[in-house]
XYZ file of C-alpha atoms in Angstrom:
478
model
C 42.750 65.995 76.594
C 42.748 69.614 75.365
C 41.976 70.477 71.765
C 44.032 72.946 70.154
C 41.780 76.057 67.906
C 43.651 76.492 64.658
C 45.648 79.855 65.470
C 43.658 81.517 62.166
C 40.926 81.051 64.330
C 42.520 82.508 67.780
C 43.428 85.465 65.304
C 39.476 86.069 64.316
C 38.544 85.948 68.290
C 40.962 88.594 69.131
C 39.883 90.364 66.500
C 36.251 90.122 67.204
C 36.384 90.747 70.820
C 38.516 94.336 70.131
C 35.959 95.128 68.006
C 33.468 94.437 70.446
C 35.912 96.568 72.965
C 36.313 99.765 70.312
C 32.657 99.928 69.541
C 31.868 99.563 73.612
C 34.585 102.501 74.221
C 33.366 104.645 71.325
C 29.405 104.271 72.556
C 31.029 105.599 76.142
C 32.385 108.590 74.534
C 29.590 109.311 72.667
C 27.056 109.283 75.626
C 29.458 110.737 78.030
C 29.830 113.972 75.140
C 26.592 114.025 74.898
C 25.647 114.685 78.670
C 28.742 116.461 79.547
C 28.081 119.952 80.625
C 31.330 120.950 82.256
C 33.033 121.852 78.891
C 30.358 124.878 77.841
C 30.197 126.229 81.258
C 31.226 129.422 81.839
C 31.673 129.892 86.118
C 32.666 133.289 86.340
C 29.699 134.559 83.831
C 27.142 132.433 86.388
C 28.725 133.459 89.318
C 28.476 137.239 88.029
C 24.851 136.570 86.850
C 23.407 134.980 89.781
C 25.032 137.673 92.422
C 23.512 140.354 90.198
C 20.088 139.104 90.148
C 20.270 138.835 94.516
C 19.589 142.358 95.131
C 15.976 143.763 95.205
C 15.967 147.177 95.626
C 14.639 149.980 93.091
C 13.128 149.035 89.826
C 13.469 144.975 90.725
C 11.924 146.069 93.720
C 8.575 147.521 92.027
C 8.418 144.646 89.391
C 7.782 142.442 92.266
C 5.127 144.286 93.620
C 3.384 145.081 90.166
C 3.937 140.961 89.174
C 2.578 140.054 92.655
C -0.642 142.123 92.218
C -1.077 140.570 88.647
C -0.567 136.824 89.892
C -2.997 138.304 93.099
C -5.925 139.116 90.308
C -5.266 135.833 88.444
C -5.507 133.990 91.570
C -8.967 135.989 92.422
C -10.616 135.567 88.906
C -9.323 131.954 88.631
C -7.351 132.722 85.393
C -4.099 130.749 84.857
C -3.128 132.318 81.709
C -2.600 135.781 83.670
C -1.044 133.626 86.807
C 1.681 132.566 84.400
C 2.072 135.877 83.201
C 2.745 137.315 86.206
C 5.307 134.372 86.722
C 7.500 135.498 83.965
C 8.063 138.872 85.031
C 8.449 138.175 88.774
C 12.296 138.375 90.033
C 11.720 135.625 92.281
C 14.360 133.541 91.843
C 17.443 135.622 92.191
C 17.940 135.243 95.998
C 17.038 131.340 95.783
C 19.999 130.688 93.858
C 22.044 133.072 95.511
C 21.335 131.234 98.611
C 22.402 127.679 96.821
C 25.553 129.373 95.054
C 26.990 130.656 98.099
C 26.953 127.454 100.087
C 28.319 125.388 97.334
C 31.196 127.942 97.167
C 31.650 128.846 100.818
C 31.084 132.601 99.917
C 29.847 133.777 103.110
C 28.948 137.496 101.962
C 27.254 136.554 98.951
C 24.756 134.048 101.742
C 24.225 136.867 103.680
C 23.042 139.314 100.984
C 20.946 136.498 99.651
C 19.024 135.677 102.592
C 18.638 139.280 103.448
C 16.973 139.630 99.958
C 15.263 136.731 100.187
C 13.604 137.711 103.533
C 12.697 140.906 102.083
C 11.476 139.358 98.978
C 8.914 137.040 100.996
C 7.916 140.099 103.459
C 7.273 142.229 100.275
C 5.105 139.639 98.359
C 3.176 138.494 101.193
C 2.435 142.547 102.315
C 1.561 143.491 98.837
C -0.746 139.949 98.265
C -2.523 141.095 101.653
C -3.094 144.344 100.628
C -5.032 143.559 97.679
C -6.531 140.641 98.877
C -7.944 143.113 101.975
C -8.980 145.697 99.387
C -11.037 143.593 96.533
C -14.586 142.170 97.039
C -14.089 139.180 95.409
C -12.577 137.155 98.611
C -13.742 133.402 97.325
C -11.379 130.653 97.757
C -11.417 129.485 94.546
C -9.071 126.197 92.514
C -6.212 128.250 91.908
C -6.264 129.341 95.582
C -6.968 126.193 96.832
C -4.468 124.442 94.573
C -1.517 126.403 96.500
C -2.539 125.308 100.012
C -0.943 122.163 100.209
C 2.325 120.691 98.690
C 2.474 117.320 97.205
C 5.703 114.921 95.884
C 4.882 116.426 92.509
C 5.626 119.673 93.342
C 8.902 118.172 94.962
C 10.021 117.054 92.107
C 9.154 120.070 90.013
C 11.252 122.228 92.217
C 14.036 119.914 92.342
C 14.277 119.196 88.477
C 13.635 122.844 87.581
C 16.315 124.037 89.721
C 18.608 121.559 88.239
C 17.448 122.614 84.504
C 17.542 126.475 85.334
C 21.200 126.185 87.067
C 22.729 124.325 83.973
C 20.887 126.668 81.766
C 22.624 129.676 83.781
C 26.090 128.515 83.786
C 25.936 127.588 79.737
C 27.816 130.017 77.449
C 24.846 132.316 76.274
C 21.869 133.327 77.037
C 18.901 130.247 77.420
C 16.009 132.398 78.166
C 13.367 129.887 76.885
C 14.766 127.383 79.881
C 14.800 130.411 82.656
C 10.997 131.141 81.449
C 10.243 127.720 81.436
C 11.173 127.253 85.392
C 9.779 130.353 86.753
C 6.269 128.660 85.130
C 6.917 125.384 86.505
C 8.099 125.881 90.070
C 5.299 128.234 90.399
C 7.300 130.653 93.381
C 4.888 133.369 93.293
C 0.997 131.526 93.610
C 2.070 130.702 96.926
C 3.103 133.531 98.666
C -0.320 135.294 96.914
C -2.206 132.452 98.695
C -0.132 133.297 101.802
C -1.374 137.041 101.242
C -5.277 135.981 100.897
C -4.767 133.665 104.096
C -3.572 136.859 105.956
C -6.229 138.934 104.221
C -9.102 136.377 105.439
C -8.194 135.345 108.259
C -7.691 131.689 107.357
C -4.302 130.470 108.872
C -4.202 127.194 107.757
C -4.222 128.447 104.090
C -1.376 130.821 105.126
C 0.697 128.051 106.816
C 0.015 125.750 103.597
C 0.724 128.107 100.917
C 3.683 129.259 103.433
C 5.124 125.675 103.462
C 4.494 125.168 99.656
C 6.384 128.400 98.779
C 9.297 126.754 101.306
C 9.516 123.354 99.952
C 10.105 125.242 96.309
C 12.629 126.990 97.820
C 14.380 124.718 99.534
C 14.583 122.228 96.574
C 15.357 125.214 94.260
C 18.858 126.068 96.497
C 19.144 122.446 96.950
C 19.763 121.672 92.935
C 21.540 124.843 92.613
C 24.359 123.570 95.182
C 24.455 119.977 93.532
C 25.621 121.636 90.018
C 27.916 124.202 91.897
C 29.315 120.837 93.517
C 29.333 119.033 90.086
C 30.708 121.694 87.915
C 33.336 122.696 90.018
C 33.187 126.135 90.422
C 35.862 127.654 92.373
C 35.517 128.224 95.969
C 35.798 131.932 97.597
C 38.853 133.294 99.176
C 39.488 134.320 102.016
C 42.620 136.008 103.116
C 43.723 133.795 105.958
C 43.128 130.321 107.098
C 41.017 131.453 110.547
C 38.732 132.931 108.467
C 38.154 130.268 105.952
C 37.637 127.479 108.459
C 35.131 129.763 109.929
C 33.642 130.485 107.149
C 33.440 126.583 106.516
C 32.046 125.448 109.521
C 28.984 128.343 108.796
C 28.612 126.809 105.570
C 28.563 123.248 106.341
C 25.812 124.400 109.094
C 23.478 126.069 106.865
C 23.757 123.315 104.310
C 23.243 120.745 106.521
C 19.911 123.230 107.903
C 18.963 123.228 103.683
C 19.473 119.372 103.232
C 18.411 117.143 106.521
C 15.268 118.660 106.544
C 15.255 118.308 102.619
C 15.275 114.764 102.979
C 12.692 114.517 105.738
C 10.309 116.462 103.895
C 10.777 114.793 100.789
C 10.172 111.341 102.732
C 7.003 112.605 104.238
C 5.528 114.320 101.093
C 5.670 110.765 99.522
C 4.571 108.866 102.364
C 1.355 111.457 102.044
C 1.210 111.297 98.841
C 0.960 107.310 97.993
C -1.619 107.597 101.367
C -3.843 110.043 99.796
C -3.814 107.284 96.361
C -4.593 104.405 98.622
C -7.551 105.852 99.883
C -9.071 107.813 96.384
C -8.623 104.306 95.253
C -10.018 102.717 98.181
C -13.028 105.566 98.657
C -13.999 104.912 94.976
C -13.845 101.043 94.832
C -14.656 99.766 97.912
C -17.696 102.706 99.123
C -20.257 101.464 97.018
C -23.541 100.770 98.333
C -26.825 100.071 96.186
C -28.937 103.261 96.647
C -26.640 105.842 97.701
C -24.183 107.952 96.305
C -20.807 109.511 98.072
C -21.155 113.632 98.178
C -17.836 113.718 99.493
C -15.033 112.874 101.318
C -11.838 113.912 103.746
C -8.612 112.230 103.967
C -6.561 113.121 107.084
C -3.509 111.907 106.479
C -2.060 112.515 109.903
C -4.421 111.361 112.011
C -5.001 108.466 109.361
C -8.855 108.899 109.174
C -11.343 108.544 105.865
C -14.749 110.980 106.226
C -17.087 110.319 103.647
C -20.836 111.783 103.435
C -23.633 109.895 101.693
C -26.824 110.561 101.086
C -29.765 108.151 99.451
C -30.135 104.238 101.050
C -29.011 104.409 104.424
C -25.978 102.053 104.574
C -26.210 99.304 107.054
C -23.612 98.890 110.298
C -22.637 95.817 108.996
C -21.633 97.012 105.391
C -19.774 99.775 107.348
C -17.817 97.256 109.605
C -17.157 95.512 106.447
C -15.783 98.437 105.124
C -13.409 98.894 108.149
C -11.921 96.128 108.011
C -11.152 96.288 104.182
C -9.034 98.808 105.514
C -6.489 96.525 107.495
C -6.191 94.488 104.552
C -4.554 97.564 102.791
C -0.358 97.744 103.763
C -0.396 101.700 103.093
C -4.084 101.872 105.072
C -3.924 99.787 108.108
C -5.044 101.457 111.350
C -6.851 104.031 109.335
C -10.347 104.898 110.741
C -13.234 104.933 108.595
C -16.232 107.102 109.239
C -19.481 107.168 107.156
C -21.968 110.147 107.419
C -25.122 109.586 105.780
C -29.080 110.720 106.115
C -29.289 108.379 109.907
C -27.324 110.864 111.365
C -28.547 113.559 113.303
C -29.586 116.416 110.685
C -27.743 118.952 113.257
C -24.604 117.198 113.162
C -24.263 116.347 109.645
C -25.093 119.900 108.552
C -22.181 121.355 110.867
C -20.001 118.573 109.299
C -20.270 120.039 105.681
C -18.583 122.745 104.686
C -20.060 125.628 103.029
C -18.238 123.973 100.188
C -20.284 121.080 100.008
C -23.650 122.484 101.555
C -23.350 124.398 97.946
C -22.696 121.743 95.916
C -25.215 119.331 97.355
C -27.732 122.125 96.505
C -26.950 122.301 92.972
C -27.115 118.560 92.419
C -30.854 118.895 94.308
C -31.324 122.128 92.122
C -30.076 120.398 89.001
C -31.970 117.254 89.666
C -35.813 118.904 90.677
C -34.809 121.003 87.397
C -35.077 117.623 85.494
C -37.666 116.317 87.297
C -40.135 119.373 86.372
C -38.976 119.669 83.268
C -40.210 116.317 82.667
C -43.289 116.938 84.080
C -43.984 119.875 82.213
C -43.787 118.169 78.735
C -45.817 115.646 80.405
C -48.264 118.229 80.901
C -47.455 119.608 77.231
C -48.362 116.332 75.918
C -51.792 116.009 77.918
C -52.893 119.274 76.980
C -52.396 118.465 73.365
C -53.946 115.184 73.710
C -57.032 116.443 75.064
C -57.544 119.245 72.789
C -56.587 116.875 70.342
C -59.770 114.847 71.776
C -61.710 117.669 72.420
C -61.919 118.814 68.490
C -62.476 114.982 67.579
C -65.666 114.519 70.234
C -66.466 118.106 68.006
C -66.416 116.845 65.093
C -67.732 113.100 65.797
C -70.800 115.165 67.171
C -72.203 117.629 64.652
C -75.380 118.685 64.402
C -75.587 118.175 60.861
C -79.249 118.584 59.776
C -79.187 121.867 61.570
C -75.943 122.829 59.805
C -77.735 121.674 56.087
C -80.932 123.940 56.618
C -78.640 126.437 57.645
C -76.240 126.100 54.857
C -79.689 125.941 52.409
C -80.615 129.471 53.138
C -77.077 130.698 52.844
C -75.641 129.041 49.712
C -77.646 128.899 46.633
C -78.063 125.637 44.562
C -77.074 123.180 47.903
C -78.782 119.865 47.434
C -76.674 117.994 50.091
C -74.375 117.479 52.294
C -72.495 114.841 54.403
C -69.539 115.149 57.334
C -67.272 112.060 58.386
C -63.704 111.330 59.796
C -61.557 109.750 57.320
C -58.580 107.960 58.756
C -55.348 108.344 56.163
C -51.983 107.464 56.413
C -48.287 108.342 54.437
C -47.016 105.005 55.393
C -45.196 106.872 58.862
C -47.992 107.864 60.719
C -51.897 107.557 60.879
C -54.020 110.669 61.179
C -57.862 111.478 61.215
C -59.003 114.449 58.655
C -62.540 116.289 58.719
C -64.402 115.936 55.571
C -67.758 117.306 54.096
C -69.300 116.308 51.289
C -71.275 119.273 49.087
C -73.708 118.111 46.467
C -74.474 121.089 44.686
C -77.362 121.562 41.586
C -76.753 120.129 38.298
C -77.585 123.973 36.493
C -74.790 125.719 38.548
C -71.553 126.210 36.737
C -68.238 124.915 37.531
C -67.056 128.247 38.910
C -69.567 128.898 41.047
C -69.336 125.598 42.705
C -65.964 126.679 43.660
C -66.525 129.578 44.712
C -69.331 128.653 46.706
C -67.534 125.362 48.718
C -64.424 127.556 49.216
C -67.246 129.935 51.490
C -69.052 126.952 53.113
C -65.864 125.207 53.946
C -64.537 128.603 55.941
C -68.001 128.597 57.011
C -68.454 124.959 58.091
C -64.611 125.230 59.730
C -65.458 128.384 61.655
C -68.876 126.639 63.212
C -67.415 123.547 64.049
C -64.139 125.310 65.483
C -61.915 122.838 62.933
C -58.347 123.632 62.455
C -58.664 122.151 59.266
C -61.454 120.523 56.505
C -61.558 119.806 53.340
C -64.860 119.867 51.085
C -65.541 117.606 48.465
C -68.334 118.616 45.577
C -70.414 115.472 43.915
């Protein structure tokens, strides 16, 4: 049995449920205007920009070199304030996106001319980083060196989303600047290829094959983003003025974007794996590596050969707290088969001192500096204090000790109309602390005046102070 609504009612549901349908559809059209970036886009103004910028020759040519010896000298002082100057004048980025313009538009000339540019770009920033790096004193491997030595998903991701933000700023109507400024700080093109330069100029390859590798996984991410807007905006494709030519042209394309994006993807992949690794084991080194007594110094993490070096020194740590340890490891998804080795003080001294790096050896000694620094500073106000105390004991065994009928017949002959006198310790008190205070007691002849009784215990108290080698007294008259 089926009840019937009222059809007033039918009427309201309708009603309600286009409502629900014309507020769904006008939400769409907001968000969809609100992110759509194909109306504003301007492709042959961004196609004419980015060719333009591909060249380096002449004056683009010596801004390079000048911005690469500034970011050089930032990177050797440790100064990121001129680094990121340098990075906004540097012409870096032309080439890049000439490389991921091209291949989303199948121009084959314009790929040529950008990776001839961008060869000579690298050759001509890594030549003019060793130079200076060869020339200048100051050859320390410093954190803004080191920092550009080894690429992690972070910087993935910042060379991916800037290249998608500075290819959507390009191809807007107008000039965005601020954005364009803005990348060139963030994907950081030129630190790299200075590190390369210092590598060269030291002699330390695997800081030139880091930096090297950093600078390429910028790049590649860069011309990567720069082809997915191409692709998404819909900018027109080259011509060609028969079909031979074009499907040539194709297949070259296809092959050098397929070079650009397979290994993309690998790299990308293996960044990440390394990269939640290297966060399992901090996390691991500084929860688990704890042993009463001893202290971590510090630590490698091999990623590829899945191994955890850590040097302690203090309480030797037992074998069993290491094996322990080890097997902690197993228990961790992300750390399993990773081998754990401790170096601490039961080592040979030989082989542990090899094991440190010059790095370390110099830190070590400023926590040893720092800490005997403490240690005789302590002991010197100890010292302080037990000087004091003794000279503080020294006047008070003085002054518990005076000779005082010598002192009287002595004081007799020098001050006229001296009947008396009388020395004790009084112990006083302001309510905070309690102190002990020399006092002598005059008695002085009835006939002498007032005056003259003050004149004369003012003398015998510099007189009585100066015998008894007092830092202070005070004299009474009866």
């Amino acid at each position: 049995m089926s009840v019937e609504l009222p059809k007033s009612e039918v009427d309201k549901d309708q009603e309600l449920q286009k409502d629900i349908k014309s507020i769904w559809q006008q939400f769409k059209e907001f968000v969809l205007g609100l992110l759509d970036i194909r109306q504003d886009t301007d492709h042959k103004a961004t196609i004419e920009g980015i060719k333009n910028d591909i060249p380096f020759k002449g004056h683009t040519a010596w801004i390079l070199i000048f911005s690469i010896f500034i970011a050089s000298i930032g990177l050797n002082t440790n100064s990121t304030a001129v680094v990121i100057g340098a990075m906004l004048i540097s012409p870096l980025m032309g080439p890049i996106l000439g490389i991921g313009l091209s291949v989303g538009i199948n121009d084959i000339d314009t790929l040529r001319r950008s990776l001839v540019n961008f060869a000579v770009m690298v050759f001509l920033s890594i030549l003019t980083a060793f130079i200076y790096f060869k020339l200048t004193p100051l050859q320390i491997a410093n954190s803004e060196i080191l920092g550009r030595t080894e690429p992690t998903f972070l910087d993935v991701l910042i060379a991916l989303f800037g290249g998608l933000a500075l290819v959507v700023a390009k191809s807007k109507r107008g000039t965005m600047a601020g954005v364009i400024f803005g990348v060139a700080i963030a994907t950081a093109l030129m630190p790299p290829l200075c590190t390369a330069g210092f590598g060269l100029a030291t002699g330390n390859i695997s800081y030139f094959l880091g930096a090297l590798y950093l600078f390429g996984i910028n790049t590649v991410f860069i011309a990567l983003s720069t082809f997915v807007i191409v692709k998404y905006l819909r900018f027109p494709m080259a011509r060609y003025a028969n079909a031979s030519r074009r499907k040539k042209v194709n297949r070259i394309v296809i092959a050098v974007a397929l070079t650009f994006i397979i290994p993309s993807v690998f790299t990308f992949l293996r960044i990440m794996d390394h990269t939640f690794y290297k966060n399992e084991a901090e996390a691991f080194l500084s929860e688990v590596i704890i042993y009463p007594g001893a202290e971590q110094i510090k630590h490698n993490i091999n990623v590829e050969d899945k191994e955890l070096e850590v040097y302690m020194i203090g309480n030797t740590v037992p074998e069993t707290t290491v094996a322990e340890w080890q097997k902690k490891t197993s228990e961790i998804k992300r750390l399993a088969g990773t081998k754990l080795r401790i170096r601490q003080g039961q080592d040979k001294t030989d082989e542990l001192t090899s094991s440190l790096s010059n790095k370390v050896k110099e830190g070590v000694l400023q926590d040893l500096y720092a800490q005997n620094s403490k240690v005789l500073s302590d002991k010197d106000a100890k010292i302080k204090l037990l000087e004091n105390e003794i000279e503080h004991l020294t006047k008070k065994s003085k002054a518990n000790n005076v000779p005082l009928l010598a002192l009287a017949n002595e004081a007799k002959i020098n001050y006229e109309g001296l009947k008396g006198l009388s020395f004790a310790q009084v112990i006083r008190t302001d309510l905070k602390k309690i102190d002990t205070l020399p006092v002598a007691t005059v008695i002085w002849d009835s006939k002498l005046k007032n005056k003259v009784i003050d004149q004369q215990s003012d003398k015998l108290r510099k007189w009585l102070q100066f015998k008894l080698e007092l830092d202070t007294l005070v004299v009474k008259s009866e």
